[in-house]
Amino acid sequence: MDILYIFDRMYQADSSRLTKGSGLGLSISKELLRVNNAKISVSSVPNIKTVFTVEFAM
């Protein structure tokens, strides 16, 4: 399942898309949040919805 690797560096879920990326966006986001004592997670229902949750410590 792709969602297991979504925060890995250089990972792209779908290589057939017209718009290409480096596969770094979510891994950089996760690292920036980690060093600021925050977390990001994802849950998905394939072909229906994907929800990203960001938690900040107060």
PDB file of N, CA and C in Angstrom:
ATOM      1  N   MET A   1       0.842  -1.174   0.000  1.00  0.00           N
ATOM      2  CA  MET A   1       0.000   0.000   0.000  1.00  0.00           C
ATOM      3  C   MET A   1       0.892   1.245   0.000  1.00  0.00           C
ATOM      4  N   ASP A   2       0.640   2.173  -0.887  1.00  0.00           N
ATOM      5  CA  ASP A   2       1.457   3.372  -1.052  1.00  0.00           C
ATOM      6  C   ASP A   2       1.522   4.255   0.181  1.00  0.00           C
ATOM      7  N   ILE A   3       0.475   4.289   0.954  1.00  0.00           N
ATOM      8  CA  ILE A   3       0.420   5.201   2.098  1.00  0.00           C
ATOM      9  C   ILE A   3       1.513   4.896   3.131  1.00  0.00           C
ATOM     10  N   LEU A   4       2.009   3.688   3.165  1.00  0.00           N
ATOM     11  CA  LEU A   4       3.069   3.319   4.103  1.00  0.00           C
ATOM     12  C   LEU A   4       4.368   4.057   3.810  1.00  0.00           C
ATOM     13  N   TYR A   5       4.567   4.492   2.585  1.00  0.00           N
ATOM     14  CA  TYR A   5       5.823   5.097   2.153  1.00  0.00           C
ATOM     15  C   TYR A   5       5.698   6.583   1.835  1.00  0.00           C
ATOM     16  N   ILE A   6       4.548   7.171   2.051  1.00  0.00           N
ATOM     17  CA  ILE A   6       4.266   8.523   1.580  1.00  0.00           C
ATOM     18  C   ILE A   6       5.205   9.586   2.154  1.00  0.00           C
ATOM     19  N   PHE A   7       5.784   9.354   3.334  1.00  0.00           N
ATOM     20  CA  PHE A   7       6.697  10.327   3.927  1.00  0.00           C
ATOM     21  C   PHE A   7       8.165   9.981   3.672  1.00  0.00           C
ATOM     22  N   ASP A   8       8.446   8.942   2.903  1.00  0.00           N
ATOM     23  CA  ASP A   8       9.821   8.567   2.571  1.00  0.00           C
ATOM     24  C   ASP A   8      10.387   9.497   1.506  1.00  0.00           C
ATOM     25  N   ARG A   9      11.675   9.798   1.614  1.00  0.00           N
ATOM     26  CA  ARG A   9      12.330  10.637   0.606  1.00  0.00           C
ATOM     27  C   ARG A   9      12.327   9.939  -0.746  1.00  0.00           C
ATOM     28  N   MET A  10      12.118  10.726  -1.769  1.00  0.00           N
ATOM     29  CA  MET A  10      12.159  10.296  -3.165  1.00  0.00           C
ATOM     30  C   MET A  10      10.999   9.387  -3.560  1.00  0.00           C
ATOM     31  N   TYR A  11      10.008   9.235  -2.697  1.00  0.00           N
ATOM     32  CA  TYR A  11       8.872   8.368  -3.016  1.00  0.00           C
ATOM     33  C   TYR A  11       7.810   9.139  -3.789  1.00  0.00           C
ATOM     34  N   GLN A  12       7.349   8.558  -4.884  1.00  0.00           N
ATOM     35  CA  GLN A  12       6.246   9.110  -5.660  1.00  0.00           C
ATOM     36  C   GLN A  12       5.206   8.019  -5.821  1.00  0.00           C
ATOM     37  N   ALA A  13       3.990   8.316  -5.440  1.00  0.00           N
ATOM     38  CA  ALA A  13       2.927   7.313  -5.457  1.00  0.00           C
ATOM     39  C   ALA A  13       2.524   6.910  -6.867  1.00  0.00           C
ATOM     40  N   ASP A  14       2.552   7.859  -7.796  1.00  0.00           N
ATOM     41  CA  ASP A  14       2.053   7.577  -9.143  1.00  0.00           C
ATOM     42  C   ASP A  14       2.984   8.195 -10.171  1.00  0.00           C
ATOM     43  N   SER A  15       3.804   7.385 -10.807  1.00  0.00           N
ATOM     44  CA  SER A  15       4.773   7.898 -11.778  1.00  0.00           C
ATOM     45  C   SER A  15       4.158   8.181 -13.140  1.00  0.00           C
ATOM     46  N   SER A  16       2.883   7.871 -13.323  1.00  0.00           N
ATOM     47  CA  SER A  16       2.244   8.083 -14.622  1.00  0.00           C
ATOM     48  C   SER A  16       1.632   9.482 -14.768  1.00  0.00           C
ATOM     49  N   ARG A  17       1.674  10.285 -13.730  1.00  0.00           N
ATOM     50  CA  ARG A  17       1.069  11.626 -13.786  1.00  0.00           C
ATOM     51  C   ARG A  17       1.852  12.544 -14.705  1.00  0.00           C
ATOM     52  N   LEU A  18       1.147  13.498 -15.297  1.00  0.00           N
ATOM     53  CA  LEU A  18       1.786  14.468 -16.181  1.00  0.00           C
ATOM     54  C   LEU A  18       2.686  15.431 -15.418  1.00  0.00           C
ATOM     55  N   THR A  19       2.280  15.804 -14.214  1.00  0.00           N
ATOM     56  CA  THR A  19       3.079  16.699 -13.392  1.00  0.00           C
ATOM     57  C   THR A  19       4.077  15.869 -12.602  1.00  0.00           C
ATOM     58  N   LYS A  20       5.346  16.163 -12.779  1.00  0.00           N
ATOM     59  CA  LYS A  20       6.395  15.413 -12.090  1.00  0.00           C
ATOM     60  C   LYS A  20       6.862  16.181 -10.864  1.00  0.00           C
ATOM     61  N   GLY A  21       7.378  15.461  -9.902  1.00  0.00           N
ATOM     62  CA  GLY A  21       7.921  16.071  -8.696  1.00  0.00           C
ATOM     63  C   GLY A  21       9.176  15.333  -8.285  1.00  0.00           C
ATOM     64  N   SER A  22       9.815  15.822  -7.256  1.00  0.00           N
ATOM     65  CA  SER A  22      11.055  15.213  -6.781  1.00  0.00           C
ATOM     66  C   SER A  22      10.805  14.136  -5.735  1.00  0.00           C
ATOM     67  N   GLY A  23       9.602  14.096  -5.178  1.00  0.00           N
ATOM     68  CA  GLY A  23       9.315  13.129  -4.126  1.00  0.00           C
ATOM     69  C   GLY A  23       9.864  13.552  -2.781  1.00  0.00           C
ATOM     70  N   LEU A  24      10.125  14.841  -2.612  1.00  0.00           N
ATOM     71  CA  LEU A  24      10.706  15.330  -1.364  1.00  0.00           C
ATOM     72  C   LEU A  24       9.735  16.108  -0.487  1.00  0.00           C
ATOM     73  N   GLY A  25       8.656  16.605  -1.030  1.00  0.00           N
ATOM     74  CA  GLY A  25       7.763  17.512  -0.313  1.00  0.00           C
ATOM     75  C   GLY A  25       7.281  17.022   1.034  1.00  0.00           C
ATOM     76  N   LEU A  26       6.704  15.838   1.088  1.00  0.00           N
ATOM     77  CA  LEU A  26       6.157  15.343   2.356  1.00  0.00           C
ATOM     78  C   LEU A  26       7.251  14.926   3.332  1.00  0.00           C
ATOM     79  N   SER A  27       8.377  14.420   2.838  1.00  0.00           N
ATOM     80  CA  SER A  27       9.460  14.047   3.754  1.00  0.00           C
ATOM     81  C   SER A  27      10.079  15.289   4.385  1.00  0.00           C
ATOM     82  N   ILE A  28      10.212  16.371   3.610  1.00  0.00           N
ATOM     83  CA  ILE A  28      10.723  17.629   4.162  1.00  0.00           C
ATOM     84  C   ILE A  28       9.729  18.197   5.171  1.00  0.00           C
ATOM     85  N   SER A  29       8.457  18.156   4.833  1.00  0.00           N
ATOM     86  CA  SER A  29       7.425  18.644   5.757  1.00  0.00           C
ATOM     87  C   SER A  29       7.474  17.888   7.076  1.00  0.00           C
ATOM     88  N   LYS A  30       7.585  16.576   6.999  1.00  0.00           N
ATOM     89  CA  LYS A  30       7.619  15.759   8.212  1.00  0.00           C
ATOM     90  C   LYS A  30       8.840  16.094   9.064  1.00  0.00           C
ATOM     91  N   GLU A  31       9.995  16.281   8.428  1.00  0.00           N
ATOM     92  CA  GLU A  31      11.217  16.600   9.166  1.00  0.00           C
ATOM     93  C   GLU A  31      11.133  17.986   9.808  1.00  0.00           C
ATOM     94  N   LEU A  32      10.617  18.976   9.087  1.00  0.00           N
ATOM     95  CA  LEU A  32      10.458  20.319   9.658  1.00  0.00           C
ATOM     96  C   LEU A  32       9.514  20.298  10.858  1.00  0.00           C
ATOM     97  N   LEU A  33       8.457  19.534  10.753  1.00  0.00           N
ATOM     98  CA  LEU A  33       7.533  19.417  11.878  1.00  0.00           C
ATOM     99  C   LEU A  33       8.190  18.698  13.053  1.00  0.00           C
ATOM    100  N   ARG A  34       8.957  17.645  12.770  1.00  0.00           N
ATOM    101  CA  ARG A  34       9.612  16.877  13.833  1.00  0.00           C
ATOM    102  C   ARG A  34      10.562  17.755  14.647  1.00  0.00           C
ATOM    103  N   VAL A  35      11.387  18.555  13.970  1.00  0.00           N
ATOM    104  CA  VAL A  35      12.348  19.390  14.701  1.00  0.00           C
ATOM    105  C   VAL A  35      11.653  20.507  15.481  1.00  0.00           C
ATOM    106  N   ASN A  36      10.394  20.745  15.191  1.00  0.00           N
ATOM    107  CA  ASN A  36       9.607  21.738  15.920  1.00  0.00           C
ATOM    108  C   ASN A  36       8.601  21.090  16.865  1.00  0.00           C
ATOM    109  N   ASN A  37       8.880  19.835  17.219  1.00  0.00           N
ATOM    110  CA  ASN A  37       8.065  19.087  18.174  1.00  0.00           C
ATOM    111  C   ASN A  37       6.609  18.961  17.723  1.00  0.00           C
ATOM    112  N   ALA A  38       6.420  18.699  16.438  1.00  0.00           N
ATOM    113  CA  ALA A  38       5.082  18.517  15.873  1.00  0.00           C
ATOM    114  C   ALA A  38       5.066  17.234  15.049  1.00  0.00           C
ATOM    115  N   LYS A  39       3.877  16.815  14.650  1.00  0.00           N
ATOM    116  CA  LYS A  39       3.725  15.567  13.892  1.00  0.00           C
ATOM    117  C   LYS A  39       2.780  15.771  12.720  1.00  0.00           C
ATOM    118  N   ILE A  40       2.975  14.951  11.686  1.00  0.00           N
ATOM    119  CA  ILE A  40       2.051  14.902  10.565  1.00  0.00           C
ATOM    120  C   ILE A  40       1.694  13.439  10.333  1.00  0.00           C
ATOM    121  N   SER A  41       0.442  13.194  10.039  1.00  0.00           N
ATOM    122  CA  SER A  41      -0.001  11.830   9.733  1.00  0.00           C
ATOM    123  C   SER A  41      -0.996  11.896   8.588  1.00  0.00           C
ATOM    124  N   VAL A  42      -1.288  10.743   8.026  1.00  0.00           N
ATOM    125  CA  VAL A  42      -2.200  10.679   6.885  1.00  0.00           C
ATOM    126  C   VAL A  42      -3.104   9.466   7.030  1.00  0.00           C
ATOM    127  N   SER A  43      -4.335   9.633   6.613  1.00  0.00           N
ATOM    128  CA  SER A  43      -5.258   8.504   6.495  1.00  0.00           C
ATOM    129  C   SER A  43      -5.962   8.657   5.159  1.00  0.00           C
ATOM    130  N   SER A  44      -6.305   7.529   4.557  1.00  0.00           N
ATOM    131  CA  SER A  44      -6.863   7.602   3.211  1.00  0.00           C
ATOM    132  C   SER A  44      -7.878   6.503   2.965  1.00  0.00           C
ATOM    133  N   VAL A  45      -8.887   6.854   2.203  1.00  0.00           N
ATOM    134  CA  VAL A  45      -9.826   5.902   1.624  1.00  0.00           C
ATOM    135  C   VAL A  45      -9.565   6.006   0.124  1.00  0.00           C
ATOM    136  N   PRO A  46      -8.910   5.000  -0.470  1.00  0.00           N
ATOM    137  CA  PRO A  46      -8.504   5.092  -1.871  1.00  0.00           C
ATOM    138  C   PRO A  46      -9.632   5.527  -2.807  1.00  0.00           C
ATOM    139  N   ASN A  47      -9.289   6.471  -3.662  1.00  0.00           N
ATOM    140  CA  ASN A  47     -10.202   7.033  -4.664  1.00  0.00           C
ATOM    141  C   ASN A  47     -11.385   7.792  -4.069  1.00  0.00           C
ATOM    142  N   ILE A  48     -11.377   8.018  -2.754  1.00  0.00           N
ATOM    143  CA  ILE A  48     -12.460   8.759  -2.104  1.00  0.00           C
ATOM    144  C   ILE A  48     -11.914  10.029  -1.451  1.00  0.00           C
ATOM    145  N   LYS A  49     -11.029   9.855  -0.459  1.00  0.00           N
ATOM    146  CA  LYS A  49     -10.469  11.019   0.223  1.00  0.00           C
ATOM    147  C   LYS A  49      -9.163  10.665   0.921  1.00  0.00           C
ATOM    148  N   THR A  50      -8.358  11.688   1.138  1.00  0.00           N
ATOM    149  CA  THR A  50      -7.126  11.575   1.905  1.00  0.00           C
ATOM    150  C   THR A  50      -7.097  12.739   2.881  1.00  0.00           C
ATOM    151  N   VAL A  51      -6.780  12.441   4.133  1.00  0.00           N
ATOM    152  CA  VAL A  51      -6.761  13.464   5.176  1.00  0.00           C
ATOM    153  C   VAL A  51      -5.368  13.507   5.799  1.00  0.00           C
ATOM    154  N   PHE A  52      -4.768  14.697   5.801  1.00  0.00           N
ATOM    155  CA  PHE A  52      -3.499  14.923   6.476  1.00  0.00           C
ATOM    156  C   PHE A  52      -3.804  15.654   7.774  1.00  0.00           C
ATOM    157  N   THR A  53      -3.203  15.185   8.866  1.00  0.00           N
ATOM    158  CA  THR A  53      -3.395  15.803  10.172  1.00  0.00           C
ATOM    159  C   THR A  53      -2.044  16.283  10.681  1.00  0.00           C
ATOM    160  N   VAL A  54      -1.989  17.534  11.115  1.00  0.00           N
ATOM    161  CA  VAL A  54      -0.771  18.110  11.681  1.00  0.00           C
ATOM    162  C   VAL A  54      -1.064  18.448  13.135  1.00  0.00           C
ATOM    163  N   GLU A  55      -0.183  17.974  14.036  1.00  0.00           N
ATOM    164  CA  GLU A  55      -0.350  18.212  15.472  1.00  0.00           C
ATOM    165  C   GLU A  55       0.832  19.018  15.995  1.00  0.00           C
ATOM    166  N   PHE A  56       0.525  20.139  16.644  1.00  0.00           N
ATOM    167  CA  PHE A  56       1.543  20.988  17.254  1.00  0.00           C
ATOM    168  C   PHE A  56       1.427  20.902  18.768  1.00  0.00           C
ATOM    169  N   ALA A  57       2.571  20.841  19.442  1.00  0.00           N
ATOM    170  CA  ALA A  57       2.581  20.852  20.904  1.00  0.00           C
ATOM    171  C   ALA A  57       2.312  22.272  21.388  1.00  0.00           C
ATOM    172  N   MET A  58       1.557  22.380  22.459  1.00  0.00           N
ATOM    173  CA  MET A  58       1.241  23.704  23.019  1.00  0.00           C
ATOM    174  C   MET A  58       1.974  23.881  24.325  1.00  0.00           C
TER     175      MET A  58
END
